[in-house]
PDB file of C-alpha atoms in Angstrom:
ATOM      1  CA  GLN A   5     107.044  97.080 172.270  1.00  0.00           C
ATOM      2  CA  ILE A   6     108.486  96.871 168.766  1.00  0.00           C
ATOM      3  CA  ALA A   7     106.151  99.558 167.455  1.00  0.00           C
ATOM      4  CA  ASN A   8     107.010 101.843 170.350  1.00  0.00           C
ATOM      5  CA  GLN A   9     110.734 101.274 169.860  1.00  0.00           C
ATOM      6  CA  ILE A  10     110.466 102.151 166.170  1.00  0.00           C
ATOM      7  CA  ALA A  11     108.429 105.294 166.866  1.00  0.00           C
ATOM      8  CA  ASP A  12     110.737 106.332 169.718  1.00  0.00           C
ATOM      9  CA  ARG A  13     113.775 105.964 167.481  1.00  0.00           C
ATOM     10  CA  VAL A  14     112.224 108.086 164.737  1.00  0.00           C
ATOM     11  CA  GLU A  15     111.271 110.752 167.276  1.00  0.00           C
ATOM     12  CA  SER A  16     114.836 110.859 168.577  1.00  0.00           C
ATOM     13  CA  GLU A  17     116.309 111.062 165.059  1.00  0.00           C
ATOM     14  CA  ILE A  18     114.067 113.759 163.588  1.00  0.00           C
ATOM     15  CA  ASN A  19     114.341 117.012 165.487  1.00  0.00           C
ATOM     16  CA  VAL A  20     111.903 119.413 163.879  1.00  0.00           C
ATOM     17  CA  ARG A  21     113.598 122.458 165.416  1.00  0.00           C
ATOM     18  CA  ASN A  22     116.890 121.577 163.689  1.00  0.00           C
ATOM     19  CA  LEU A  23     115.456 120.204 160.456  1.00  0.00           C
ATOM     20  CA  PHE A  24     116.065 123.382 158.465  1.00  0.00           C
ATOM     21  CA  LYS A  25     119.607 123.864 159.728  1.00  0.00           C
ATOM     22  CA  LYS A  26     120.655 120.816 157.733  1.00  0.00           C
ATOM     23  CA  PRO A  27     121.051 120.662 153.976  1.00  0.00           C
ATOM     24  CA  ALA A  28     117.680 119.750 152.453  1.00  0.00           C
ATOM     25  CA  MET A  29     119.052 116.569 150.900  1.00  0.00           C
ATOM     26  CA  ILE A  30     120.239 115.273 154.302  1.00  0.00           C
ATOM     27  CA  ALA A  31     116.962 116.200 156.010  1.00  0.00           C
ATOM     28  CA  LEU A  32     114.952 114.507 153.258  1.00  0.00           C
ATOM     29  CA  GLN A  33     117.057 111.345 153.485  1.00  0.00           C
ATOM     30  CA  GLU A  34     116.492 111.153 157.249  1.00  0.00           C
ATOM     31  CA  ILE A  35     112.757 111.695 156.896  1.00  0.00           C
ATOM     32  CA  GLU A  36     112.374 109.238 154.015  1.00  0.00           C
ATOM     33  CA  LEU A  37     114.348 106.548 155.833  1.00  0.00           C
ATOM     34  CA  SER A  38     112.314 107.053 158.985  1.00  0.00           C
ATOM     35  CA  LYS A  39     109.030 106.931 157.084  1.00  0.00           C
ATOM     36  CA  SER A  40     110.170 103.810 155.247  1.00  0.00           C
ATOM     37  CA  VAL A  41     110.987 102.017 158.499  1.00  0.00           C
ATOM     38  CA  LEU A  42     107.657 103.028 160.016  1.00  0.00           C
ATOM     39  CA  ASP A  43     105.710 101.857 156.963  1.00  0.00           C
ATOM     40  CA  SER A  44     107.710  98.634 156.676  1.00  0.00           C
ATOM     41  CA  TRP A  45     106.819  97.677 160.245  1.00  0.00           C
ATOM     42  CA  GLN A  46     103.190  97.007 159.322  1.00  0.00           C
ATOM     43  CA  GLN A  47     104.097  95.191 156.101  1.00  0.00           C
ATOM     44  CA  VAL A  48     106.633  92.934 157.818  1.00  0.00           C
ATOM     45  CA  TYR A  49     104.234  92.140 160.663  1.00  0.00           C
ATOM     46  CA  LEU A  50     101.502  91.114 158.222  1.00  0.00           C
ATOM     47  CA  GLN A  51     103.918  88.994 156.156  1.00  0.00           C
ATOM     48  CA  VAL A  52     105.218  87.140 159.213  1.00  0.00           C
ATOM     49  CA  ARG A  53     101.696  86.656 160.528  1.00  0.00           C
ATOM     50  CA  GLU A  54     100.621  85.181 157.192  1.00  0.00           C
ATOM     51  CA  LYS A  55     103.607  82.791 157.115  1.00  0.00           C
ATOM     52  CA  ILE A  56     102.802  81.563 160.615  1.00  0.00           C
ATOM     53  CA  GLU A  57      99.142  81.041 159.795  1.00  0.00           C
ATOM     54  CA  VAL A  58      99.862  79.290 156.492  1.00  0.00           C
ATOM     55  CA  SER A  59     102.363  76.950 158.140  1.00  0.00           C
ATOM     56  CA  GLY A  60      99.747  75.825 160.634  1.00  0.00           C
ATOM     57  CA  ARG A  61     102.425  75.328 163.272  1.00  0.00           C
ATOM     58  CA  ASP A  62     101.118  77.779 165.799  1.00  0.00           C
ATOM     59  CA  ALA A  63      97.771  79.014 166.935  1.00  0.00           C
ATOM     60  CA  ARG A  64      96.265  82.004 165.200  1.00  0.00           C
ATOM     61  CA  TRP A  65      98.694  84.912 165.488  1.00  0.00           C
ATOM     62  CA  GLU A  66      96.584  88.022 165.981  1.00  0.00           C
ATOM     63  CA  PHE A  67      97.168  91.123 168.030  1.00  0.00           C
ATOM     64  CA  ASP A  68      95.214  94.358 168.359  1.00  0.00           C
ATOM     65  CA  ARG A  69      96.117  96.245 165.182  1.00  0.00           C
ATOM     66  CA  LYS A  70      95.224  99.583 166.718  1.00  0.00           C
ATOM     67  CA  LYS A  71      97.837  99.040 169.431  1.00  0.00           C
ATOM     68  CA  LEU A  72     100.357  97.773 166.909  1.00  0.00           C
ATOM     69  CA  PHE A  73     100.029 100.409 164.225  1.00  0.00           C
ATOM     70  CA  SER A  74      98.244 103.546 165.418  1.00  0.00           C
ATOM     71  CA  ARG A  75     101.344 105.258 166.776  1.00  0.00           C
ATOM     72  CA  THR A  76     103.669 104.250 163.945  1.00  0.00           C
ATOM     73  CA  SER A  77     101.050 105.217 161.351  1.00  0.00           C
ATOM     74  CA  TYR A  78     100.644 108.640 162.910  1.00  0.00           C
ATOM     75  CA  VAL A  79     104.408 109.218 163.149  1.00  0.00           C
ATOM     76  CA  SER A  80     104.696 108.133 159.496  1.00  0.00           C
ATOM     77  CA  GLU A  81     101.973 110.614 158.526  1.00  0.00           C
ATOM     78  CA  VAL A  82     103.830 113.426 160.305  1.00  0.00           C
ATOM     79  CA  CYS A  83     107.032 112.374 158.528  1.00  0.00           C
ATOM     80  CA  GLY A  84     105.171 112.720 155.240  1.00  0.00           C
ATOM     81  CA  ASP A  85     104.080 116.228 156.234  1.00  0.00           C
ATOM     82  CA  LEU A  86     107.631 117.151 157.252  1.00  0.00           C
ATOM     83  CA  LYS A  87     108.975 115.800 153.980  1.00  0.00           C
ATOM     84  CA  HIS A  88     106.558 118.046 152.115  1.00  0.00           C
ATOM     85  CA  VAL A  89     107.629 121.064 154.183  1.00  0.00           C
ATOM     86  CA  VAL A  90     111.338 120.447 153.517  1.00  0.00           C
ATOM     87  CA  GLU A  91     110.711 119.920 149.792  1.00  0.00           C
ATOM     88  CA  VAL A  92     108.683 123.135 149.503  1.00  0.00           C
ATOM     89  CA  VAL A  93     111.262 125.227 151.347  1.00  0.00           C
ATOM     90  CA  ASP A  94     114.078 123.707 149.287  1.00  0.00           C
ATOM     91  CA  GLU A  95     112.227 124.458 146.034  1.00  0.00           C
ATOM     92  CA  PHE A  96     111.676 128.068 147.092  1.00  0.00           C
ATOM     93  CA  HIS A  97     115.361 128.476 147.948  1.00  0.00           C
ATOM     94  CA  LYS A  98     116.444 127.006 144.633  1.00  0.00           C
ATOM     95  CA  PHE A  99     114.008 129.126 142.642  1.00  0.00           C
ATOM     96  CA  LEU A 100     114.664 132.375 144.501  1.00  0.00           C
ATOM     97  CA  GLY A 101     118.406 132.141 144.017  1.00  0.00           C
ATOM     98  CA  PRO A 102     121.015 134.381 142.401  1.00  0.00           C
ATOM     99  CA  GLU A 103     119.968 133.415 138.870  1.00  0.00           C
ATOM    100  CA  LEU A 104     116.505 134.898 139.359  1.00  0.00           C
ATOM    101  CA  LYS A 105     118.041 138.027 140.886  1.00  0.00           C
ATOM    102  CA  ALA A 106     120.291 138.383 137.849  1.00  0.00           C
ATOM    103  CA  VAL A 107     117.461 137.877 135.356  1.00  0.00           C
ATOM    104  CA  THR A 108     114.962 140.183 137.024  1.00  0.00           C
ATOM    105  CA  GLY A 109     117.407 142.749 138.330  1.00  0.00           C
ATOM    106  CA  ASP A 110     115.249 143.176 141.429  1.00  0.00           C
ATOM    107  CA  ALA A 111     117.219 141.599 144.258  1.00  0.00           C
ATOM    108  CA  GLN A 112     115.247 143.480 146.903  1.00  0.00           C
ATOM    109  CA  ALA A 113     111.903 141.977 145.852  1.00  0.00           C
ATOM    110  CA  ILE A 114     113.396 138.491 145.780  1.00  0.00           C
ATOM    111  CA  ASP A 115     114.928 139.027 149.213  1.00  0.00           C
ATOM    112  CA  GLU A 116     111.487 140.038 150.486  1.00  0.00           C
ATOM    113  CA  VAL A 117     109.957 136.811 149.182  1.00  0.00           C
ATOM    114  CA  THR A 118     112.863 134.828 150.633  1.00  0.00           C
ATOM    115  CA  SER A 119     112.205 136.519 153.959  1.00  0.00           C
ATOM    116  CA  LYS A 120     108.582 135.369 153.764  1.00  0.00           C
ATOM    117  CA  VAL A 121     109.814 131.804 153.220  1.00  0.00           C
ATOM    118  CA  HIS A 122     111.949 132.066 156.352  1.00  0.00           C
ATOM    119  CA  MET A 123     108.979 133.440 158.292  1.00  0.00           C
ATOM    120  CA  MET A 124     106.894 130.531 157.040  1.00  0.00           C
ATOM    121  CA  ILE A 125     109.209 127.992 158.729  1.00  0.00           C
ATOM    122  CA  LYS A 126     109.894 130.056 161.869  1.00  0.00           C
ATOM    123  CA  PRO A 127     107.018 128.416 163.812  1.00  0.00           C
ATOM    124  CA  LEU A 128     108.540 124.992 163.083  1.00  0.00           C
ATOM    125  CA  GLU A 129     111.950 126.081 164.315  1.00  0.00           C
ATOM    126  CA  THR A 130     110.472 127.340 167.580  1.00  0.00           C
ATOM    127  CA  ILE A 131     107.896 124.605 168.061  1.00  0.00           C
ATOM    128  CA  ASP A 132     107.026 123.954 171.703  1.00  0.00           C
ATOM    129  CA  PHE A 133     105.269 120.594 171.423  1.00  0.00           C
ATOM    130  CA  ASN A 134     106.093 117.110 170.172  1.00  0.00           C
ATOM    131  CA  VAL A 135     104.729 116.842 166.623  1.00  0.00           C
ATOM    132  CA  PHE A 136     104.912 113.045 166.867  1.00  0.00           C
ATOM    133  CA  ASP A 137     102.647 112.889 169.928  1.00  0.00           C
ATOM    134  CA  ARG A 138      99.088 111.978 168.907  1.00  0.00           C
ATOM    135  CA  PHE A 139      97.765 114.101 171.790  1.00  0.00           C
ATOM    136  CA  CYS A 140      99.230 117.130 169.988  1.00  0.00           C
ATOM    137  CA  MET A 141      97.708 116.130 166.654  1.00  0.00           C
ATOM    138  CA  SER A 142      95.374 119.121 166.410  1.00  0.00           C
ATOM    139  CA  GLN A 143      98.241 121.521 167.128  1.00  0.00           C
ATOM    140  CA  TRP A 144     100.329 119.874 164.409  1.00  0.00           C
ATOM    141  CA  LYS A 145      97.454 119.839 161.910  1.00  0.00           C
ATOM    142  CA  ASN A 146      96.837 123.549 162.527  1.00  0.00           C
ATOM    143  CA  MET A 147     100.530 124.371 162.128  1.00  0.00           C
ATOM    144  CA  PHE A 148     100.785 122.328 158.928  1.00  0.00           C
ATOM    145  CA  ALA A 149      97.608 123.931 157.537  1.00  0.00           C
ATOM    146  CA  LYS A 150      99.078 127.385 158.272  1.00  0.00           C
ATOM    147  CA  PHE A 151     102.266 126.365 156.471  1.00  0.00           C
ATOM    148  CA  LEU A 152     100.270 125.266 153.410  1.00  0.00           C
ATOM    149  CA  SER A 153      98.309 128.512 153.453  1.00  0.00           C
ATOM    150  CA  ASP A 154     101.522 130.568 153.701  1.00  0.00           C
ATOM    151  CA  LYS A 155     102.992 128.523 150.860  1.00  0.00           C
ATOM    152  CA  GLU A 156     100.033 129.405 148.622  1.00  0.00           C
ATOM    153  CA  HIS A 157     100.390 133.103 149.427  1.00  0.00           C
ATOM    154  CA  ILE A 158     104.119 133.064 148.711  1.00  0.00           C
ATOM    155  CA  GLU A 159     103.559 131.224 145.433  1.00  0.00           C
ATOM    156  CA  GLN A 160     101.013 133.839 144.402  1.00  0.00           C
ATOM    157  CA  ALA A 161     103.353 136.688 145.363  1.00  0.00           C
ATOM    158  CA  THR A 162     106.158 135.021 143.404  1.00  0.00           C
ATOM    159  CA  LYS A 163     103.959 134.602 140.324  1.00  0.00           C
ATOM    160  CA  THR A 164     102.905 138.234 140.506  1.00  0.00           C
ATOM    161  CA  PHE A 165     106.511 139.335 140.891  1.00  0.00           C
ATOM    162  CA  ILE A 166     107.638 137.253 137.908  1.00  0.00           C
ATOM    163  CA  ASP A 167     104.786 138.523 135.740  1.00  0.00           C
ATOM    164  CA  SER A 168     105.644 142.139 136.539  1.00  0.00           C
ATOM    165  CA  SER A 169     109.358 141.460 135.990  1.00  0.00           C
ATOM    166  CA  PHE A 170     108.716 140.055 132.525  1.00  0.00           C
ATOM    167  CA  LYS A 171     106.581 143.045 131.654  1.00  0.00           C
ATOM    168  CA  LYS A 172     109.470 145.321 132.660  1.00  0.00           C
ATOM    169  CA  LEU A 173     111.949 143.250 130.660  1.00  0.00           C
TER     170      LEU A 173
END
């Protein structure tokens, strides 16, 4: 029940559709706090179990670890993925800002790359399944893999753009 309550609370706090409408720092704080609570659950359980066993007061204190930790571990893993997504998008926004436009003098090309970044997160903003549900794991893994692939393409396009801009300068 504790594990389910923790996972339910994280699911209610982290709305993937609205994640990118918040400032990146706020979104990252929410994700990191949620992941920390999820990860702490297993550590605290094991510490308490050890104290009980060492004290010898009670009978062996053992529960099915799969039932206790499988859901919270999965939700924590998804939080880690979401943290990575927010960090990547934030880094792109910072890099592709007005300073780069001023240095390169090619605002249109930078706007095109920025548009690709927005298209990269569009599927997350219109997601139609619960990323925290283990039964949707393959859908989430595919979506995250597509995000990583898009990220690589955008990084390559950005590198090419910067190289050509320096040649022009």
